[in-house]
PDB file of C-alpha atoms and ligand atoms in Angstrom:
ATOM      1  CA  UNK A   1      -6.406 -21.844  11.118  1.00  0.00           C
ATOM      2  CA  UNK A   2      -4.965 -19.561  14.146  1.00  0.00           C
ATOM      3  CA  UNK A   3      -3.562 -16.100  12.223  1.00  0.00           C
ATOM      4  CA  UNK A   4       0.170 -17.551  13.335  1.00  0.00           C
ATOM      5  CA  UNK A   5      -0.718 -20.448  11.066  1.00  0.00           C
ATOM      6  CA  UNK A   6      -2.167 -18.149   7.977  1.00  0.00           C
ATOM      7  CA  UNK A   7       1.255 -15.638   8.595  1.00  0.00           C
ATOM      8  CA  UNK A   8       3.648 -19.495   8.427  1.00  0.00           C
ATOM      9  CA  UNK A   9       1.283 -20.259   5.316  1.00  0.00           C
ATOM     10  CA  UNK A  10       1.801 -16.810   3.398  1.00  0.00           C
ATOM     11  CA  UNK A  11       5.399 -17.272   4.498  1.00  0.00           C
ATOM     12  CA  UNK A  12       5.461 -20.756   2.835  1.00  0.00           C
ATOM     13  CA  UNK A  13       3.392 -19.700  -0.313  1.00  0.00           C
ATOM     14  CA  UNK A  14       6.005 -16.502  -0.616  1.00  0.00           C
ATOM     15  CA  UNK A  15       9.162 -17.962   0.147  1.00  0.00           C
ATOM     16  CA  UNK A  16      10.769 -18.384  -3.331  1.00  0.00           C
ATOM     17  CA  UNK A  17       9.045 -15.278  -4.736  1.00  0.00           C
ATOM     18  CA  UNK A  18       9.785 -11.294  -4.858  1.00  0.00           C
ATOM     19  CA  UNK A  19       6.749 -10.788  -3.382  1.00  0.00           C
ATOM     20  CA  UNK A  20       6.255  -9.203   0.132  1.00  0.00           C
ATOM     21  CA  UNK A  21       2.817  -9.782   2.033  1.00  0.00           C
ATOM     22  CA  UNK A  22       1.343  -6.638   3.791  1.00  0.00           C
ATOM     23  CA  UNK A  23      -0.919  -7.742   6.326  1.00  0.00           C
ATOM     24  CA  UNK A  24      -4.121  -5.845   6.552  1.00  0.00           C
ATOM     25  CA  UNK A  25      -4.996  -4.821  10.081  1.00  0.00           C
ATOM     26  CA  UNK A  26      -8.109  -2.648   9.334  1.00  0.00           C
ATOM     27  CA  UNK A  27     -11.266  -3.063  12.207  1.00  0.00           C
ATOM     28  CA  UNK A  28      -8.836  -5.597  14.028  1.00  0.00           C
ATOM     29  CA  UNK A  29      -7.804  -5.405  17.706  1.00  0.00           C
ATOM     30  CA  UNK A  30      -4.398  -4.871  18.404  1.00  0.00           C
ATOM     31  CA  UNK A  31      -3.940  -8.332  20.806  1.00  0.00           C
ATOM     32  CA  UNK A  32      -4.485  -9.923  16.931  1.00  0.00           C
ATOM     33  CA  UNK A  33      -2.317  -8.024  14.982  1.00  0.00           C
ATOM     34  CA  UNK A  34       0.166  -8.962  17.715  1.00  0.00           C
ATOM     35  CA  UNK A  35      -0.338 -12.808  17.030  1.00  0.00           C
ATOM     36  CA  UNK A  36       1.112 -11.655  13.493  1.00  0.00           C
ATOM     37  CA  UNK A  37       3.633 -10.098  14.994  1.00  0.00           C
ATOM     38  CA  UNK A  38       5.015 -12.732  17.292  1.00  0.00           C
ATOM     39  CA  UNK A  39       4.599 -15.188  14.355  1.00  0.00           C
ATOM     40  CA  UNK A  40       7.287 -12.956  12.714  1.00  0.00           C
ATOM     41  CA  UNK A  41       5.699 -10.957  10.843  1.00  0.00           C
ATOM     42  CA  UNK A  42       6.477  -6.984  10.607  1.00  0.00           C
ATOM     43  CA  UNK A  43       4.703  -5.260   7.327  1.00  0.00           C
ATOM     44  CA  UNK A  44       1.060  -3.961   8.383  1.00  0.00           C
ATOM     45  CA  UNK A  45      -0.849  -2.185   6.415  1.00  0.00           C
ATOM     46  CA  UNK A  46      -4.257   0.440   7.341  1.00  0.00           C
ATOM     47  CA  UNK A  47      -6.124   2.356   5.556  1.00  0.00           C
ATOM     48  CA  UNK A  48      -7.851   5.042   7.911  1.00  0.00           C
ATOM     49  CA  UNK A  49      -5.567   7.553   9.342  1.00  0.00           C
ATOM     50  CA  UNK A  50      -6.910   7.596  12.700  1.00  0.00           C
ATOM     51  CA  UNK A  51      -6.976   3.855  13.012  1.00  0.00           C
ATOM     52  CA  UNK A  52      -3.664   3.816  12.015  1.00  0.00           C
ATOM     53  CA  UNK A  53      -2.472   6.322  14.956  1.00  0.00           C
ATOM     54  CA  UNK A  54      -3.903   4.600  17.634  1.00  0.00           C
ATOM     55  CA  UNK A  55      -2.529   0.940  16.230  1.00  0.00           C
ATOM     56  CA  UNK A  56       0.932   2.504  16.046  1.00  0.00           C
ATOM     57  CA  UNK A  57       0.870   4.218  19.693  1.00  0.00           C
ATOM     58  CA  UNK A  58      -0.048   0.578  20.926  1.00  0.00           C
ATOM     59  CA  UNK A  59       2.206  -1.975  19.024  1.00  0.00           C
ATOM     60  CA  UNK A  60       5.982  -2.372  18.723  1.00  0.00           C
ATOM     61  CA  UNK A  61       7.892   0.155  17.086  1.00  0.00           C
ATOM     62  CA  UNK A  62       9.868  -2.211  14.499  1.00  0.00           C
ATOM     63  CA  UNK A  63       6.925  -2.527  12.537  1.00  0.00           C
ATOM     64  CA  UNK A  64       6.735  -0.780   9.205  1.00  0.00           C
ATOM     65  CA  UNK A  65       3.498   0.778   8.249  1.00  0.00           C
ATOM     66  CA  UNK A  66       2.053   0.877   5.059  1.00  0.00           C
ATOM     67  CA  UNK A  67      -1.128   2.901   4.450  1.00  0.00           C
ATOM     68  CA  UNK A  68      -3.638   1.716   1.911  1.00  0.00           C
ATOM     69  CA  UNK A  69      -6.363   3.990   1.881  1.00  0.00           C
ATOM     70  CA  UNK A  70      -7.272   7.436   0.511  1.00  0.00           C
ATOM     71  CA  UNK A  71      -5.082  10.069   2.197  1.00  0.00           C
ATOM     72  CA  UNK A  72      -6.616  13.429   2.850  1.00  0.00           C
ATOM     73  CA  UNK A  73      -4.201  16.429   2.839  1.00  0.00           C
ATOM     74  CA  UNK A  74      -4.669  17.797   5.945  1.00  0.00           C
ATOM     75  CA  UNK A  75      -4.256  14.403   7.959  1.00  0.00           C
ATOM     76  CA  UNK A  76      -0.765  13.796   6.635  1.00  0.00           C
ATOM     77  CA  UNK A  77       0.902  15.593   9.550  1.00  0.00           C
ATOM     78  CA  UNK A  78      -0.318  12.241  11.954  1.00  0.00           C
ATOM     79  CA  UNK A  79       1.305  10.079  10.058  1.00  0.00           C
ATOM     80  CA  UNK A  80       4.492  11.520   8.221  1.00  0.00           C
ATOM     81  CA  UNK A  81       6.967  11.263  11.293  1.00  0.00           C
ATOM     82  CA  UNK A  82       6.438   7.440  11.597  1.00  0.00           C
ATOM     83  CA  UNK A  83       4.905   6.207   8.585  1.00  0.00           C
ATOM     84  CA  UNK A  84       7.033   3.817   6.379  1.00  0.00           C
ATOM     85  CA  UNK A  85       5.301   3.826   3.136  1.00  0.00           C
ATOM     86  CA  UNK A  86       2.212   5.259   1.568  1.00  0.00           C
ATOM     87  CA  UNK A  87       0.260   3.005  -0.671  1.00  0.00           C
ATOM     88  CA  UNK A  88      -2.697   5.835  -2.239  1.00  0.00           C
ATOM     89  CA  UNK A  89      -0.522   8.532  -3.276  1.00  0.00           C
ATOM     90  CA  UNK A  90      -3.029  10.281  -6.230  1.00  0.00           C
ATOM     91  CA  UNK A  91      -2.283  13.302  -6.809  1.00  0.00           C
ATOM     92  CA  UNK A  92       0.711  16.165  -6.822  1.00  0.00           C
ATOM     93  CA  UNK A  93      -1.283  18.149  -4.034  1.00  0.00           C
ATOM     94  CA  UNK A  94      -1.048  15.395  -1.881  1.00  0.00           C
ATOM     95  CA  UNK A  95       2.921  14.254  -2.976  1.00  0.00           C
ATOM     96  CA  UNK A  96       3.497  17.971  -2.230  1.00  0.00           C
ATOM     97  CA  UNK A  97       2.170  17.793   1.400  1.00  0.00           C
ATOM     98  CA  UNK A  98       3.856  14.301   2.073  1.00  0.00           C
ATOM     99  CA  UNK A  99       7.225  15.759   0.856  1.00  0.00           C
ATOM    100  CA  UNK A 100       6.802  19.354   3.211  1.00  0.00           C
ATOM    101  CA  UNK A 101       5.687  17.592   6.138  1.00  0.00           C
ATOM    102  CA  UNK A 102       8.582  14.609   6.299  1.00  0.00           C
ATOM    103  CA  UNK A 103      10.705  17.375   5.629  1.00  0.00           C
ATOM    104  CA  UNK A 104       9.163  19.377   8.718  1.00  0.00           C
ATOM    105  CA  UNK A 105       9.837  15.946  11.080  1.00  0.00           C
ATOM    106  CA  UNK A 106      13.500  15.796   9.967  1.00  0.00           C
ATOM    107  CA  UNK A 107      12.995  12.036   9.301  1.00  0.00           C
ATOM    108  CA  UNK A 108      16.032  10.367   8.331  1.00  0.00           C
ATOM    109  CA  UNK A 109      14.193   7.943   5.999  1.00  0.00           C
ATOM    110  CA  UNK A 110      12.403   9.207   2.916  1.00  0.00           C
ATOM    111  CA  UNK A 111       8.614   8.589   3.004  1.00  0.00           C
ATOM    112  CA  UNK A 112       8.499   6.003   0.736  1.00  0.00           C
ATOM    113  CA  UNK A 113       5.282   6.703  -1.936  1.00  0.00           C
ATOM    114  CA  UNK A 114       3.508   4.591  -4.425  1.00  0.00           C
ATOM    115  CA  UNK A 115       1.412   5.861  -7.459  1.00  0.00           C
ATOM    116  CA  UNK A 116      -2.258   4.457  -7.209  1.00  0.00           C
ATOM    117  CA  UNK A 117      -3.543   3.648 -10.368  1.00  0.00           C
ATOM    118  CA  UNK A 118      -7.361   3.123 -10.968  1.00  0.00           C
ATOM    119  CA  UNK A 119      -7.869  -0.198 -12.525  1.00  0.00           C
ATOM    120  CA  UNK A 120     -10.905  -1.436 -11.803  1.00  0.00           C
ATOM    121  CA  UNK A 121     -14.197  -0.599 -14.155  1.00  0.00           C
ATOM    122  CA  UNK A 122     -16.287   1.121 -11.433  1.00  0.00           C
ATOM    123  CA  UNK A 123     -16.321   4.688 -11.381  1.00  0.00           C
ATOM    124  CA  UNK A 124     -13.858   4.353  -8.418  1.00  0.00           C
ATOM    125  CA  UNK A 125     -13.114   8.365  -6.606  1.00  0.00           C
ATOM    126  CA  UNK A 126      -9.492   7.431  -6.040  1.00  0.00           C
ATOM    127  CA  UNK A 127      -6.331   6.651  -7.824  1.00  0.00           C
ATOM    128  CA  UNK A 128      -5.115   8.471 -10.982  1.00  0.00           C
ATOM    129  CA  UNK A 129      -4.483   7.253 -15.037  1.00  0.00           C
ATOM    130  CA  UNK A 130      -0.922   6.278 -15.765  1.00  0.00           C
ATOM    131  CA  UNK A 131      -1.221   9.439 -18.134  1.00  0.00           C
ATOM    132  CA  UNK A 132      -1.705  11.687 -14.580  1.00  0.00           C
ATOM    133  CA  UNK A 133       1.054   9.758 -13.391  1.00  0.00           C
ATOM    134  CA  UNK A 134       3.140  10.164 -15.794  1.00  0.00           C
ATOM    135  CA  UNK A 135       2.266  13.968 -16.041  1.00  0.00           C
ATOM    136  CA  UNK A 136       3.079  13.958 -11.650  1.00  0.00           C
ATOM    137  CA  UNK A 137       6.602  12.586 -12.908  1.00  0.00           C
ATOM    138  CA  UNK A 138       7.195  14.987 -15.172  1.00  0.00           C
ATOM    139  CA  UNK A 139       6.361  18.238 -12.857  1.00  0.00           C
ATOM    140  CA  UNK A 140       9.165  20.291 -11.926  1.00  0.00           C
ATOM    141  CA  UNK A 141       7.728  20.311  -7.920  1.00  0.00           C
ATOM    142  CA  UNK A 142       8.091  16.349  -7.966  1.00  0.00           C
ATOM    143  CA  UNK A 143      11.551  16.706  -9.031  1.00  0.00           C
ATOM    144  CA  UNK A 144      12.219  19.395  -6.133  1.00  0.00           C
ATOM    145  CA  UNK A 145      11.470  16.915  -3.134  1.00  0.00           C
ATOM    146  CA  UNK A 146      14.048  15.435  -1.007  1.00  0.00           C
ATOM    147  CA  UNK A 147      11.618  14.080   1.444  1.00  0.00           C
ATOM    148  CA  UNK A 148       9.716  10.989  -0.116  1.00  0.00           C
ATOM    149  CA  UNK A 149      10.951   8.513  -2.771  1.00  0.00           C
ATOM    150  CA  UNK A 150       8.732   7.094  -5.529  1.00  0.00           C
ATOM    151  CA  UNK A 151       8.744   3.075  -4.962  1.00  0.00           C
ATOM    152  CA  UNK A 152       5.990   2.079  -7.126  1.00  0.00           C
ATOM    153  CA  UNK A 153       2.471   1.424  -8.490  1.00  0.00           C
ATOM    154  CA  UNK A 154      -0.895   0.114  -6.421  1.00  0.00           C
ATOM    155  CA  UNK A 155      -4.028  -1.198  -7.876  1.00  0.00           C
ATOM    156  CA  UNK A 156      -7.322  -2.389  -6.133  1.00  0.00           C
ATOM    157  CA  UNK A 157      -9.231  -4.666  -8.848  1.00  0.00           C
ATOM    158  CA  UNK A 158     -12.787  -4.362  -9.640  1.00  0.00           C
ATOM    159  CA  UNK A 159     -14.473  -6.739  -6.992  1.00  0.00           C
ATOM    160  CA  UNK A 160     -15.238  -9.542  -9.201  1.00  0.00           C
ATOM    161  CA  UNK A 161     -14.877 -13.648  -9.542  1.00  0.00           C
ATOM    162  CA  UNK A 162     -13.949 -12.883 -13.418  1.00  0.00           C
ATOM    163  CA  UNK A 163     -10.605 -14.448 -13.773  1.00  0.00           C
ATOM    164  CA  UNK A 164     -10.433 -12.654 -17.123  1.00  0.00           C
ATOM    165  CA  UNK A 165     -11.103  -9.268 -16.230  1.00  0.00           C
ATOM    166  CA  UNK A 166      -9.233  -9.575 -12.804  1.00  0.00           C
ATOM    167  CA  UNK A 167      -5.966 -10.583 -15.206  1.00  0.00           C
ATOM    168  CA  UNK A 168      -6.794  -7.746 -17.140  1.00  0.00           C
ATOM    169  CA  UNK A 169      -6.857  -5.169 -14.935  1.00  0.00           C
ATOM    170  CA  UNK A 170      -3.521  -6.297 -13.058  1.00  0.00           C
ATOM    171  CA  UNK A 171      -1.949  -6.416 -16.308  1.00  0.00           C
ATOM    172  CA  UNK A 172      -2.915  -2.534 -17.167  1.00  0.00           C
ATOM    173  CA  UNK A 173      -1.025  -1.760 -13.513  1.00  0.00           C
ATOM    174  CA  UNK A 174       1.737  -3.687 -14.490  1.00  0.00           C
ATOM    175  CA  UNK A 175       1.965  -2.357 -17.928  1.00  0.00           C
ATOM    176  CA  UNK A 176       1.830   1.228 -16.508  1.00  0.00           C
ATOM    177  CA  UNK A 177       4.521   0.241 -13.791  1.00  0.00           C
ATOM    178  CA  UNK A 178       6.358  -0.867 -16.956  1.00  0.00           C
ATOM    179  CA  UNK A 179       5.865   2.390 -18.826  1.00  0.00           C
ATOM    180  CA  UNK A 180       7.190   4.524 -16.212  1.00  0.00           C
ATOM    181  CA  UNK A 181       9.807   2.438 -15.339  1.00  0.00           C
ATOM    182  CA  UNK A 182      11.187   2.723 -18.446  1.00  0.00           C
ATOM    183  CA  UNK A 183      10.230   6.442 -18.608  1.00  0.00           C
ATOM    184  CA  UNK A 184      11.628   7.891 -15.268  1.00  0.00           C
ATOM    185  CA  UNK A 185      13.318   4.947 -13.701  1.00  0.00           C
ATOM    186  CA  UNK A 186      15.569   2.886 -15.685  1.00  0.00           C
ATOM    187  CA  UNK A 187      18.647   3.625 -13.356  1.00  0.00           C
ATOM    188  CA  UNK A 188      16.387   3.345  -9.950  1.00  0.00           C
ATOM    189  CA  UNK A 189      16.372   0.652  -8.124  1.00  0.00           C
ATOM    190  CA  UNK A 190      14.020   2.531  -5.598  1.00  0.00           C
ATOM    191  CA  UNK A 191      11.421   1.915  -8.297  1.00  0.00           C
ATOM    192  CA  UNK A 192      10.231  -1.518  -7.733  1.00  0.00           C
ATOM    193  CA  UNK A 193       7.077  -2.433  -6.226  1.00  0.00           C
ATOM    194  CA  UNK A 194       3.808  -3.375  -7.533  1.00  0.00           C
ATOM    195  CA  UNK A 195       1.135  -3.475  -5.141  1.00  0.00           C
ATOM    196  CA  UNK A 196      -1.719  -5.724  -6.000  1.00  0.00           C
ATOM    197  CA  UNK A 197      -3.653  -8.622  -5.124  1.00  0.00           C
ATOM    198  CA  UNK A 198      -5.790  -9.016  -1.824  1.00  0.00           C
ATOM    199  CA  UNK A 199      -7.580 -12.414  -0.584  1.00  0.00           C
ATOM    200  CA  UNK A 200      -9.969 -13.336  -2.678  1.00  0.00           C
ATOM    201  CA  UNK A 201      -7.146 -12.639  -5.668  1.00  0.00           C
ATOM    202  CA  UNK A 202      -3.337 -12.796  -4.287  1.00  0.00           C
ATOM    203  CA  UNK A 203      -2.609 -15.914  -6.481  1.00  0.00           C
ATOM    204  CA  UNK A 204      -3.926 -14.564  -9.855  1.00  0.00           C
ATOM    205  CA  UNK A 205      -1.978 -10.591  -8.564  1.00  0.00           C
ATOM    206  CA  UNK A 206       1.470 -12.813  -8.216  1.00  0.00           C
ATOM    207  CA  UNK A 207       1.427 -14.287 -11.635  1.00  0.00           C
ATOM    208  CA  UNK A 208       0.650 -10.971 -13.085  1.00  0.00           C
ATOM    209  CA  UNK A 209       3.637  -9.629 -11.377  1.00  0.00           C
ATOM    210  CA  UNK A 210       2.960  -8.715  -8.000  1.00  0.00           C
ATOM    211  CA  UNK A 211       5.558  -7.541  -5.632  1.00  0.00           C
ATOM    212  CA  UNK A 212       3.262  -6.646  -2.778  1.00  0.00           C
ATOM    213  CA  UNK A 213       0.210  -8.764  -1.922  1.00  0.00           C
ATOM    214  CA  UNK A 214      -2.021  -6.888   0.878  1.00  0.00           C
ATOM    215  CA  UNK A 215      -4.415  -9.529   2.955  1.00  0.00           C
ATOM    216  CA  UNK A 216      -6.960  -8.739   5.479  1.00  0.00           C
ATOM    217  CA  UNK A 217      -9.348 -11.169   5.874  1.00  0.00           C
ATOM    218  CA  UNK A 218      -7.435 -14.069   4.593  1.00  0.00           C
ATOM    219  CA  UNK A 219      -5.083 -13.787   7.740  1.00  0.00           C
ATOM    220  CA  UNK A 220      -7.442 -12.218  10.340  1.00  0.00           C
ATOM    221  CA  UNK A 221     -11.302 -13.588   9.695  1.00  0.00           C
ATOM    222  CA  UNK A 222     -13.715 -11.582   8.340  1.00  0.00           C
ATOM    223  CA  UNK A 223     -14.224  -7.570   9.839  1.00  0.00           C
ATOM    224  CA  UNK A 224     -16.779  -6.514  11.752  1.00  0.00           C
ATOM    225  CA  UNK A 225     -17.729  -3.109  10.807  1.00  0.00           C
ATOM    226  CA  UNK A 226     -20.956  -3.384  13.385  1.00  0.00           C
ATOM    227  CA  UNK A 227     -19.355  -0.593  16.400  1.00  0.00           C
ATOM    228  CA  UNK A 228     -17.831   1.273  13.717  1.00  0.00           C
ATOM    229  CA  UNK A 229     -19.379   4.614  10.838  1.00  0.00           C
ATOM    230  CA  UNK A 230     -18.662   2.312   7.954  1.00  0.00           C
TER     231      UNK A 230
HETATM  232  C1  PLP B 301      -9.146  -3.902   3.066  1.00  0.00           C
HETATM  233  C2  PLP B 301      -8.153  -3.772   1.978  1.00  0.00           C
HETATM  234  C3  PLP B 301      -7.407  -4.890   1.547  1.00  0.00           C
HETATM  235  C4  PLP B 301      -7.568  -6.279   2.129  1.00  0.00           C
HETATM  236  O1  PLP B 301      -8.792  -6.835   1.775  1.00  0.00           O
HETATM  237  P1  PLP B 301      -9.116  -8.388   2.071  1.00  0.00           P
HETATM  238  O2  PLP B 301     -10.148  -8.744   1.065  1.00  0.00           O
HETATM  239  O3  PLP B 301      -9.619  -8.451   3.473  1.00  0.00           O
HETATM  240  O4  PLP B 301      -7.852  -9.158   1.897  1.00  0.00           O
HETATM  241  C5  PLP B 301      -6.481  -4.687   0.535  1.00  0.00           C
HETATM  242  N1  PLP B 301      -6.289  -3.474  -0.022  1.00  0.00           N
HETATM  243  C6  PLP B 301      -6.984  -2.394   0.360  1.00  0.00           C
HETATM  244  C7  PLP B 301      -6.716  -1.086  -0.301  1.00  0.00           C
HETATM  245  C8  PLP B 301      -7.936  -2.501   1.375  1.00  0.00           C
HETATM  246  O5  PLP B 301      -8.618  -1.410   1.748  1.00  0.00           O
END
């Protein structure tokens, strides 16, 4: 299938859902990610900060960019004038920087942020508990910035075929997205998302909730680290 059809077949598959699909652009040329585009579609997702800079230079400017991937500190300021929402928020530090620097751009629109939540059983480095989420909530620096707005919870699953433990683990994000819903948000709409599911797992993530499904390979082909340090 051409990536126009896979877009027209997420499309289909999404149509009478709340879920949005973030297309995952990652070691892709940009004359692909632009068969996407003409196709329709407009949510992108990256997850390397530098990757993401040159894509955005290169491609049309209606096209609202989601990064997925762990966010260093000191490589916010690339992103935070143009950036529409950012996936791997995991820690205060880092909420702190987003916050100062969109304020520093004079955006109009607040960064939006999501909470990443570690859900899968590896010893993964990134994403916090929903008790270190909860305690970010709670801090009276979070409840001093104007710049960014808290839209949700994302969760990468433990790389697995289990059907079990992949239900499992998207039910733990959606029971934490629960929590602090209830906690901090019960008169926010803003508060909404939860981003889970990818494309060996999208179906199981939607009937666990998902609002956000983010698929690489299952639109593009599979990546081809070979000319690339990963
Ligand atoms: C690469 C990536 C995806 C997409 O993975 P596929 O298996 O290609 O769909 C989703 N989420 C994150 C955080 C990623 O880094």
């Amino acid at each position: 299938m051409s990536i126009k059809d896979n877009i027209l077949y997420f499309d289909e598959q999404l149509r009478d859902t709340s879920c949005r699909l973030v297309a995952v652009t990652k070691t892709h040329p940009v004359e692909k990610i632009k068969e996407a585009y003409d196709a329709g579609h407009r949510l992108f997702g990256e997850n390397r900060v530098q990757e993401l800079v040159e894509k955005y230079a290169l491609l049309p400017h209606d096209i609202a960019w989601h990064l997925i991937g762990h966010l260093q500190t000191n490589k916010v300021k690339y992103i935070a004038e143009f950036i529409d929402t950012i996936q791997s928020v995991d820690s205060l530090k880092l909420l702190v920087e987003i916050n100062r620097r969109a304020e520093m751009y004079g955006r109009t629109l607040p960064i939006n942020c999501m909470l990443q939540i570690a859900i899968a059983d590896e010893e993964t480095k990134y994403g916090m508990s929903c008790e270190e989420a909860e305690a970010l909530l709670q801090s009276e620096e979070y409840r001093q910035m104007n710049y960014i707005r808290i839209t949700g919870v994302m969760g990468i699953a433990t790389n697995t075929d289990n059907e079990q433990q992949l239900r499992e683990e998207f039910r733990q994000l959606r029971g934490c997205f629960d929590y602090l819903k209830a906690k901090f948000f019960r008169a926010n709409d803003d508060f909404k998302e939860i981003s889970m599911g990818m494309t060996s797992d999208w179906q199981l993530a939607l009937e666990e909730g998902s609002t956000i499904i983010r698929v690489g390979s299952g639109i593009f082909g599979q990546r081809d680290y070979s000319n690339t340090s990963r």
